[in-house]
């Protein structure tokens, strides 16, 4: 096991070094191309130059935050580098109109890809508490969204919401008000606004009211969030858990501990049930018999039941509940055991086996201190590694 861990760490360091080299190379090449500035009379070249300039700025932001030293950022930085290579050129037999159409399609593809990627990056920075860095990434996402969808599209709303949430995190509530007002206007005006759009909107407006100390309106908006999330995904889905978590935080601030505790437990139960099923699927899949994770990036991506935003949200949310449980003057060891067991399964799904084992052991210790807890056997089974390391049973 120790030898395997060393080999994995060596592989991780090699991947990080390759990623850093790609970033350095891409930055240098992109800066040189931007100085040449191609043909500014060509609108396609002009727009590509703008895309390239924004991409350079984002790469520099990511370098400043140290993401080139983090394994879970490698895919994003490499993808960003790929989008900064020159547009497709012409072939000898190709007419100017044909060449222009190929370059136009390539540009649109780059703009859409940058829209999605900058949104993922800004959301990830936000969940990591890097609000200052999330803002420029989200602004880029908004710019690319406007390029692709126009000024009044509901597809702009996710970027407005990230900007609003980042502004709340920075304490700039009036700025957050403006972003969320724009998002609300867009959603209310759009005929194709979904329950998902409305759920995300009302959650962020609820967070703004809570930041202002207006808990009544915060709870009202969070109730709207839960209603629309339940319509979109069902009442027991993890998408709904985020609204209950924020609602619990509001009751916690109001010192209504019984209500907050009940809601935190509901959030924990929702994630526990989801992760329990995910672990069972992962361990029963023939392609995932290696405990330390799949052997390829493709297999790893396919095996994960959560997207990156959900992974970051789950880590943030469940660790916050654990902190609250451990700091409570009236500790419930049964509740601590349950949340530790849940975190153990989460980190297993994320292929972070050391953390999965650490939280599993904490769950056992807490469970043994609670006569009413039923977690001991379940967590022990989860932690039981077979001699060939082929499965963990939840």
Short mmCIF file of C-alpha atoms in Angstrom, two decimals:
data_model
loop_
_atom_site.label_atom_id
_atom_site.label_comp_id
_atom_site.label_asym_id
_atom_site.label_seq_id
_atom_site.Cartn_x
_atom_site.Cartn_y
_atom_site.Cartn_z
CA UNK A 1 0.00 0.00 0.00
CA UNK A 2 2.86 2.40 0.89
CA UNK A 3 4.60 1.64 -2.40
CA UNK A 4 1.40 2.29 -4.32
CA UNK A 5 0.88 5.62 -2.52
CA UNK A 6 4.46 6.66 -3.39
CA UNK A 7 3.91 5.75 -7.04
CA UNK A 8 0.66 7.78 -7.11
CA UNK A 9 2.41 10.78 -5.55
CA UNK A 10 5.26 10.56 -8.09
CA UNK A 11 2.68 10.44 -10.89
CA UNK A 12 0.87 13.46 -9.41
CA UNK A 13 4.10 15.48 -9.28
CA UNK A 14 4.86 14.61 -12.90
CA UNK A 15 1.35 15.71 -13.97
CA UNK A 16 1.69 18.97 -12.05
CA UNK A 17 5.08 19.68 -13.63
CA UNK A 18 3.72 19.00 -17.12
CA UNK A 19 0.77 21.27 -16.39
CA UNK A 20 3.03 24.10 -15.20
CA UNK A 21 5.16 23.77 -18.32
CA UNK A 22 2.06 23.87 -20.55
CA UNK A 23 0.80 26.99 -18.79
CA UNK A 24 4.17 28.72 -19.16
CA UNK A 25 4.40 27.76 -22.83
CA UNK A 26 0.79 28.76 -23.58
CA UNK A 27 1.18 32.10 -21.83
CA UNK A 28 4.36 32.92 -23.72
CA UNK A 29 2.95 31.92 -27.10
CA UNK A 30 -0.39 33.68 -26.52
CA UNK A 31 1.31 36.91 -25.45
CA UNK A 32 3.53 36.87 -28.55
CA UNK A 33 0.52 36.31 -30.81
CA UNK A 34 -1.49 39.07 -29.11
CA UNK A 35 1.37 41.53 -29.75
CA UNK A 36 1.33 40.73 -33.48
CA UNK A 37 -2.41 41.41 -33.39
CA UNK A 38 -3.07 39.66 -36.77
CA UNK A 39 -5.58 41.64 -38.83
CA UNK A 40 -7.66 44.03 -36.73
CA UNK A 41 -9.77 44.94 -39.77
CA UNK A 42 -11.08 41.36 -39.70
CA UNK A 43 -13.84 41.08 -37.09
CA UNK A 44 -13.04 37.39 -36.51
CA UNK A 45 -9.39 38.21 -35.79
CA UNK A 46 -10.48 41.05 -33.52
CA UNK A 47 -12.79 38.84 -31.50
CA UNK A 48 -10.20 36.06 -31.30
CA UNK A 49 -7.64 38.59 -30.07
CA UNK A 50 -10.09 39.66 -27.35
CA UNK A 51 -10.66 36.02 -26.39
CA UNK A 52 -6.92 35.44 -26.24
CA UNK A 53 -6.34 38.52 -24.09
CA UNK A 54 -9.01 37.43 -21.60
CA UNK A 55 -7.58 33.92 -21.56
CA UNK A 56 -4.11 35.27 -20.75
CA UNK A 57 -5.51 37.32 -17.86
CA UNK A 58 -7.35 34.28 -16.48
CA UNK A 59 -4.24 32.07 -16.70
CA UNK A 60 -2.28 34.70 -14.81
CA UNK A 61 -4.99 34.85 -12.12
CA UNK A 62 -4.88 31.07 -11.75
CA UNK A 63 -1.09 31.14 -11.49
CA UNK A 64 -1.30 33.80 -8.75
CA UNK A 65 -3.68 31.63 -6.73
CA UNK A 66 -1.32 28.65 -6.97
CA UNK A 67 -3.75 26.45 -8.88
CA UNK A 68 -0.92 25.21 -11.10
CA UNK A 69 0.23 23.31 -8.00
CA UNK A 70 -3.11 21.59 -7.39
CA UNK A 71 -4.02 18.35 -9.11
CA UNK A 72 -7.75 19.03 -9.35
CA UNK A 73 -7.04 22.16 -11.45
CA UNK A 74 -4.84 20.48 -14.05
CA UNK A 75 -7.69 19.65 -16.43
CA UNK A 76 -9.03 23.22 -16.40
CA UNK A 77 -5.68 24.93 -16.96
CA UNK A 78 -4.77 22.55 -19.78
CA UNK A 79 -8.17 23.08 -21.40
CA UNK A 80 -7.70 26.85 -21.17
CA UNK A 81 -4.29 26.55 -22.83
CA UNK A 82 -5.82 24.56 -25.71
CA UNK A 83 -8.38 27.30 -26.38
CA UNK A 84 -5.64 29.89 -26.89
CA UNK A 85 -4.00 28.20 -29.88
CA UNK A 86 -4.47 29.96 -33.26
CA UNK A 87 -7.72 29.59 -35.19
CA UNK A 88 -7.89 27.06 -38.00
CA UNK A 89 -6.15 28.31 -41.15
CA UNK A 90 -6.85 27.88 -44.82
CA UNK A 91 -5.90 25.09 -47.20
CA UNK A 92 -4.40 25.80 -50.68
CA UNK A 93 -7.58 24.89 -52.55
CA UNK A 94 -9.94 26.81 -50.24
CA UNK A 95 -11.73 30.02 -51.22
CA UNK A 96 -11.66 33.07 -48.96
CA UNK A 97 -15.36 32.68 -48.11
CA UNK A 98 -14.87 29.02 -47.17
CA UNK A 99 -11.86 29.90 -45.04
CA UNK A 100 -13.80 32.67 -43.29
CA UNK A 101 -16.70 30.32 -42.48
CA UNK A 102 -14.33 27.73 -40.99
CA UNK A 103 -12.63 30.39 -38.87
CA UNK A 104 -16.00 31.81 -37.80
CA UNK A 105 -17.21 28.38 -36.61
CA UNK A 106 -13.94 27.80 -34.80
CA UNK A 107 -14.29 31.18 -33.07
CA UNK A 108 -17.88 30.44 -31.97
CA UNK A 109 -16.73 27.07 -30.62
CA UNK A 110 -13.95 28.81 -28.65
CA UNK A 111 -16.37 31.40 -27.28
CA UNK A 112 -18.82 28.73 -26.11
CA UNK A 113 -16.02 26.68 -24.59
CA UNK A 114 -14.61 29.74 -22.81
CA UNK A 115 -18.08 30.62 -21.54
CA UNK A 116 -18.47 27.18 -19.97
CA UNK A 117 -14.90 26.96 -18.70
CA UNK A 118 -14.79 30.43 -17.11
CA UNK A 119 -18.10 29.67 -15.41
CA UNK A 120 -16.73 26.42 -13.97
CA UNK A 121 -13.52 28.15 -12.86
CA UNK A 122 -15.32 31.08 -11.22
CA UNK A 123 -17.69 28.72 -9.40
CA UNK A 124 -14.77 26.59 -8.20
CA UNK A 125 -12.89 29.67 -6.98
CA UNK A 126 -16.03 30.80 -5.21
CA UNK A 127 -16.45 27.51 -3.34
CA UNK A 128 -12.78 27.66 -2.34
CA UNK A 129 -13.42 31.06 -0.74
CA UNK A 130 -11.33 32.95 -3.32
CA UNK A 131 -13.94 35.64 -3.92
CA UNK A 132 -11.54 38.25 -5.29
CA UNK A 133 -10.34 35.87 -8.00
CA UNK A 134 -13.85 34.56 -8.71
CA UNK A 135 -15.05 38.03 -9.76
CA UNK A 136 -12.83 38.53 -12.87
CA UNK A 137 -13.43 34.92 -13.92
CA UNK A 138 -17.19 35.42 -13.63
CA UNK A 139 -17.00 38.72 -15.55
CA UNK A 140 -15.25 36.87 -18.36
CA UNK A 141 -17.98 34.23 -18.26
CA UNK A 142 -20.57 36.99 -18.58
CA UNK A 143 -18.75 38.54 -21.55
CA UNK A 144 -18.54 35.24 -23.39
CA UNK A 145 -22.20 34.51 -22.57
CA UNK A 146 -23.19 37.83 -24.14
CA UNK A 147 -21.06 37.05 -27.23
CA UNK A 148 -22.77 33.67 -27.62
CA UNK A 149 -26.35 34.35 -26.49
CA UNK A 150 -26.93 38.12 -26.60
CA UNK A 151 -27.76 40.62 -23.86
CA UNK A 152 -31.18 39.38 -22.75
CA UNK A 153 -30.72 35.61 -22.63
CA UNK A 154 -31.46 33.57 -19.51
CA UNK A 155 -28.08 31.92 -20.16
CA UNK A 156 -26.46 35.03 -18.65
CA UNK A 157 -28.07 34.36 -15.26
CA UNK A 158 -25.49 31.86 -13.90
CA UNK A 159 -22.74 34.44 -14.39
CA UNK A 160 -24.79 37.18 -12.68
CA UNK A 161 -25.42 34.83 -9.75
CA UNK A 162 -21.73 34.00 -9.33
CA UNK A 163 -20.91 37.72 -9.39
CA UNK A 164 -23.65 38.35 -6.84
CA UNK A 165 -22.47 35.59 -4.50
CA UNK A 166 -18.83 36.68 -4.80
CA UNK A 167 -19.86 40.26 -3.98
CA UNK A 168 -21.71 39.03 -0.89
CA UNK A 169 -18.58 37.15 0.17
CA UNK A 170 -16.54 40.35 -0.24
CA UNK A 171 -19.10 42.35 1.77
CA UNK A 172 -20.05 44.47 -1.26
CA UNK A 173 -23.79 44.15 -0.75
CA UNK A 174 -24.86 47.06 -2.95
CA UNK A 175 -22.87 45.55 -5.83
CA UNK A 176 -24.46 42.16 -5.12
CA UNK A 177 -27.88 43.87 -5.19
CA UNK A 178 -27.20 45.15 -8.71
CA UNK A 179 -26.05 41.80 -10.07
CA UNK A 180 -28.99 39.91 -8.53
CA UNK A 181 -31.48 42.54 -9.70
CA UNK A 182 -30.20 42.06 -13.23
CA UNK A 183 -30.48 38.28 -12.85
CA UNK A 184 -34.03 38.57 -11.48
CA UNK A 185 -35.10 40.88 -14.30
CA UNK A 186 -33.67 38.46 -16.87
CA UNK A 187 -35.39 35.43 -15.32
CA UNK A 188 -38.77 37.14 -14.98
CA UNK A 189 -38.65 38.40 -18.56
CA UNK A 190 -37.46 35.13 -20.12
CA UNK A 191 -40.13 32.73 -21.37
CA UNK A 192 -37.69 29.81 -21.20
CA UNK A 193 -36.60 30.32 -17.57
CA UNK A 194 -36.56 26.94 -15.81
CA UNK A 195 -37.21 25.93 -12.22
CA UNK A 196 -33.44 25.44 -11.95
CA UNK A 197 -32.89 29.08 -12.95
CA UNK A 198 -35.47 30.23 -10.40
CA UNK A 199 -34.09 28.01 -7.64
CA UNK A 200 -30.56 29.37 -8.08
CA UNK A 201 -31.85 32.94 -8.29
CA UNK A 202 -33.94 32.79 -5.12
CA UNK A 203 -31.14 31.08 -3.19
CA UNK A 204 -28.75 33.92 -3.97
CA UNK A 205 -31.34 36.58 -3.15
CA UNK A 206 -31.91 34.73 0.13
CA UNK A 207 -28.18 34.83 0.85
CA UNK A 208 -28.17 38.59 0.21
CA UNK A 209 -31.07 39.18 2.61
CA UNK A 210 -29.31 37.04 5.22
CA UNK A 211 -26.10 39.06 4.80
CA UNK A 212 -28.14 42.20 5.43
CA UNK A 213 -29.67 40.68 8.57
CA UNK A 214 -33.14 40.56 7.00
CA UNK A 215 -33.84 37.00 8.10
CA UNK A 216 -37.58 37.06 7.39
CA UNK A 217 -37.11 37.80 3.70
CA UNK A 218 -34.10 35.48 3.59
CA UNK A 219 -36.26 32.56 4.74
CA UNK A 220 -39.00 33.53 2.30
CA UNK A 221 -36.58 33.50 -0.64
CA UNK A 222 -34.99 30.23 0.48
CA UNK A 223 -38.46 28.67 0.68
CA UNK A 224 -38.94 29.72 -2.97
CA UNK A 225 -35.57 28.16 -3.77
CA UNK A 226 -36.59 24.85 -2.16
CA UNK A 227 -39.97 24.90 -3.91
CA UNK A 228 -38.49 25.32 -7.40
CA UNK A 229 -35.62 22.89 -6.74
CA UNK A 230 -38.15 20.29 -5.58
CA UNK A 231 -40.18 20.82 -8.75
CA UNK A 232 -37.08 20.35 -10.88
CA UNK A 233 -35.42 17.41 -9.12
CA UNK A 234 -37.73 16.01 -6.43
CA UNK A 235 -37.98 16.74 -2.73
CA UNK A 236 -35.19 14.42 -1.57
CA UNK A 237 -32.56 15.38 -4.16
CA UNK A 238 -29.14 16.83 -3.31
CA UNK A 239 -30.02 19.92 -5.37
CA UNK A 240 -32.64 20.73 -2.74
CA UNK A 241 -30.24 20.14 0.16
CA UNK A 242 -28.39 23.40 -0.54
CA UNK A 243 -31.54 25.43 0.13
CA UNK A 244 -32.19 23.60 3.40
CA UNK A 245 -28.55 24.14 4.40
CA UNK A 246 -28.78 27.91 3.86
CA UNK A 247 -32.12 27.97 5.67
CA UNK A 248 -30.51 26.13 8.61
CA UNK A 249 -27.76 28.78 8.67
CA UNK A 250 -30.38 31.53 8.98
CA UNK A 251 -32.09 29.79 11.90
CA UNK A 252 -28.65 29.24 13.45
CA UNK A 253 -27.98 32.99 13.28
CA UNK A 254 -31.33 33.59 14.93
CA UNK A 255 -30.29 31.19 17.72
CA UNK A 256 -33.21 28.89 16.88
CA UNK A 257 -31.02 25.86 17.43
CA UNK A 258 -33.70 23.15 17.44
CA UNK A 259 -34.92 24.15 13.97
CA UNK A 260 -31.38 24.57 12.66
CA UNK A 261 -30.34 21.19 14.04
CA UNK A 262 -33.30 19.49 12.38
CA UNK A 263 -32.49 21.05 9.01
CA UNK A 264 -28.77 20.20 9.26
CA UNK A 265 -29.79 16.61 9.97
CA UNK A 266 -32.07 16.64 6.91
CA UNK A 267 -29.20 17.87 4.73
CA UNK A 268 -26.91 15.18 6.14
CA UNK A 269 -29.50 12.45 5.53
CA UNK A 270 -30.01 13.56 1.93
CA UNK A 271 -26.30 13.47 1.17
CA UNK A 272 -25.82 10.22 3.11
CA UNK A 273 -28.47 8.41 1.05
CA UNK A 274 -27.11 9.78 -2.22
CA UNK A 275 -23.49 8.91 -1.41
CA UNK A 276 -24.39 5.47 -0.05
CA UNK A 277 -25.90 4.57 -3.44
CA UNK A 278 -22.96 6.15 -5.26
CA UNK A 279 -20.47 4.08 -3.25
CA UNK A 280 -22.42 0.91 -3.96
CA UNK A 281 -22.37 1.65 -7.70
CA UNK A 282 -18.68 2.49 -7.63
CA UNK A 283 -17.63 -0.65 -5.77
CA UNK A 284 -19.85 -2.95 -7.84
CA UNK A 285 -18.54 -1.61 -11.17
CA UNK A 286 -16.02 -3.96 -12.80
CA UNK A 287 -14.05 -0.98 -14.11
CA UNK A 288 -13.47 0.42 -10.62
CA UNK A 289 -11.95 -2.44 -8.71
CA UNK A 290 -8.86 -0.43 -7.85
CA UNK A 291 -9.38 1.26 -4.49
CA UNK A 292 -7.02 4.10 -5.27
CA UNK A 293 -9.11 5.19 -8.21
CA UNK A 294 -9.56 4.49 -11.92
CA UNK A 295 -6.47 4.29 -14.07
CA UNK A 296 -7.39 7.00 -16.57
CA UNK A 297 -8.80 10.52 -16.46
CA UNK A 298 -11.67 9.45 -18.69
CA UNK A 299 -12.67 6.58 -16.42
CA UNK A 300 -12.32 8.81 -13.38
CA UNK A 301 -14.67 11.41 -14.87
CA UNK A 302 -17.26 8.83 -15.90
CA UNK A 303 -17.23 7.13 -12.49
CA UNK A 304 -18.03 10.29 -10.52
CA UNK A 305 -21.71 10.94 -9.89
CA UNK A 306 -21.13 14.64 -9.13
CA UNK A 307 -19.98 17.50 -11.32
CA UNK A 308 -17.24 19.79 -10.01
CA UNK A 309 -19.61 22.42 -8.66
CA UNK A 310 -21.50 19.75 -6.71
CA UNK A 311 -18.26 18.24 -5.41
CA UNK A 312 -17.09 21.63 -4.12
CA UNK A 313 -20.50 22.40 -2.65
CA UNK A 314 -20.66 19.03 -0.88
CA UNK A 315 -17.17 19.44 0.61
CA UNK A 316 -17.99 22.94 1.84
CA UNK A 317 -21.46 22.12 3.13
CA UNK A 318 -20.72 18.85 4.92
CA UNK A 319 -17.52 20.11 6.55
CA UNK A 320 -19.43 23.18 7.78
CA UNK A 321 -22.05 20.92 9.37
CA UNK A 322 -19.30 18.86 11.03
CA UNK A 323 -17.67 22.03 12.42
CA UNK A 324 -21.03 23.14 13.80
CA UNK A 325 -21.64 19.70 15.38
CA UNK A 326 -18.20 19.57 17.00
CA UNK A 327 -18.41 23.12 18.36
CA UNK A 328 -21.91 22.73 19.78
CA UNK A 329 -22.05 22.95 23.59
CA UNK A 330 -24.45 19.99 23.52
CA UNK A 331 -22.65 17.54 21.28
CA UNK A 332 -24.60 14.70 19.73
CA UNK A 333 -22.11 11.92 19.03
CA UNK A 334 -24.70 10.10 16.92
CA UNK A 335 -24.98 13.19 14.68
CA UNK A 336 -21.19 13.60 14.56
CA UNK A 337 -20.81 9.95 13.58
CA UNK A 338 -23.40 10.31 10.81
CA UNK A 339 -21.81 13.40 9.27
CA UNK A 340 -18.30 11.86 9.50
CA UNK A 341 -19.59 8.70 7.80
CA UNK A 342 -21.13 10.89 5.09
CA UNK A 343 -17.85 12.79 4.58
CA UNK A 344 -15.97 9.50 4.47
CA UNK A 345 -18.14 8.31 1.58
CA UNK A 346 -17.82 11.68 -0.17
CA UNK A 347 -14.03 11.58 -0.13
CA UNK A 348 -14.10 7.97 -1.29
CA UNK A 349 -16.18 9.06 -4.30
CA UNK A 350 -13.61 11.82 -4.89
CA UNK A 351 -10.84 9.18 -4.80
CA UNK A 352 -9.25 10.78 -1.73
CA UNK A 353 -8.77 7.52 0.15
CA UNK A 354 -6.66 8.88 3.06
CA UNK A 355 -9.35 11.43 3.95
CA UNK A 356 -12.08 8.84 3.48
CA UNK A 357 -10.34 6.60 6.00
CA UNK A 358 -9.69 9.46 8.45
CA UNK A 359 -13.34 10.49 8.52
CA UNK A 360 -14.42 6.85 8.74
CA UNK A 361 -12.28 6.38 11.84
CA UNK A 362 -13.72 9.56 13.36
CA UNK A 363 -17.20 8.20 12.68
CA UNK A 364 -16.37 4.96 14.53
CA UNK A 365 -14.96 6.85 17.54
CA UNK A 366 -18.02 9.11 17.76
CA UNK A 367 -20.39 6.18 17.28
CA UNK A 368 -18.80 4.23 20.12
CA UNK A 369 -19.55 7.16 22.43
CA UNK A 370 -23.23 7.15 21.50
CA UNK A 371 -25.30 4.23 22.86
CA UNK A 372 -28.10 4.97 20.40
CA UNK A 373 -25.87 5.12 17.31
CA UNK A 374 -26.06 2.39 14.70
CA UNK A 375 -23.09 3.64 12.70
CA UNK A 376 -20.31 1.45 14.15
CA UNK A 377 -20.97 -1.65 12.07
CA UNK A 378 -21.78 0.31 8.91
CA UNK A 379 -18.63 2.43 9.10
CA UNK A 380 -16.48 -0.55 10.06
CA UNK A 381 -17.71 -2.35 6.96
CA UNK A 382 -16.98 0.74 4.91
CA UNK A 383 -13.43 0.92 6.24
CA UNK A 384 -12.76 -2.80 5.88
CA UNK A 385 -10.23 -3.11 3.10
CA UNK A 386 -9.86 -6.54 1.59
CA UNK A 387 -6.35 -7.94 1.33
CA UNK A 388 -6.20 -7.29 -2.42
CA UNK A 389 -7.73 -3.78 -2.02
CA UNK A 390 -10.63 -4.56 -4.28
CA UNK A 391 -13.59 -2.95 -2.51
CA UNK A 392 -14.95 -0.83 0.26
CA UNK A 393 -18.45 -1.71 1.33
CA UNK A 394 -20.77 1.00 2.58
#
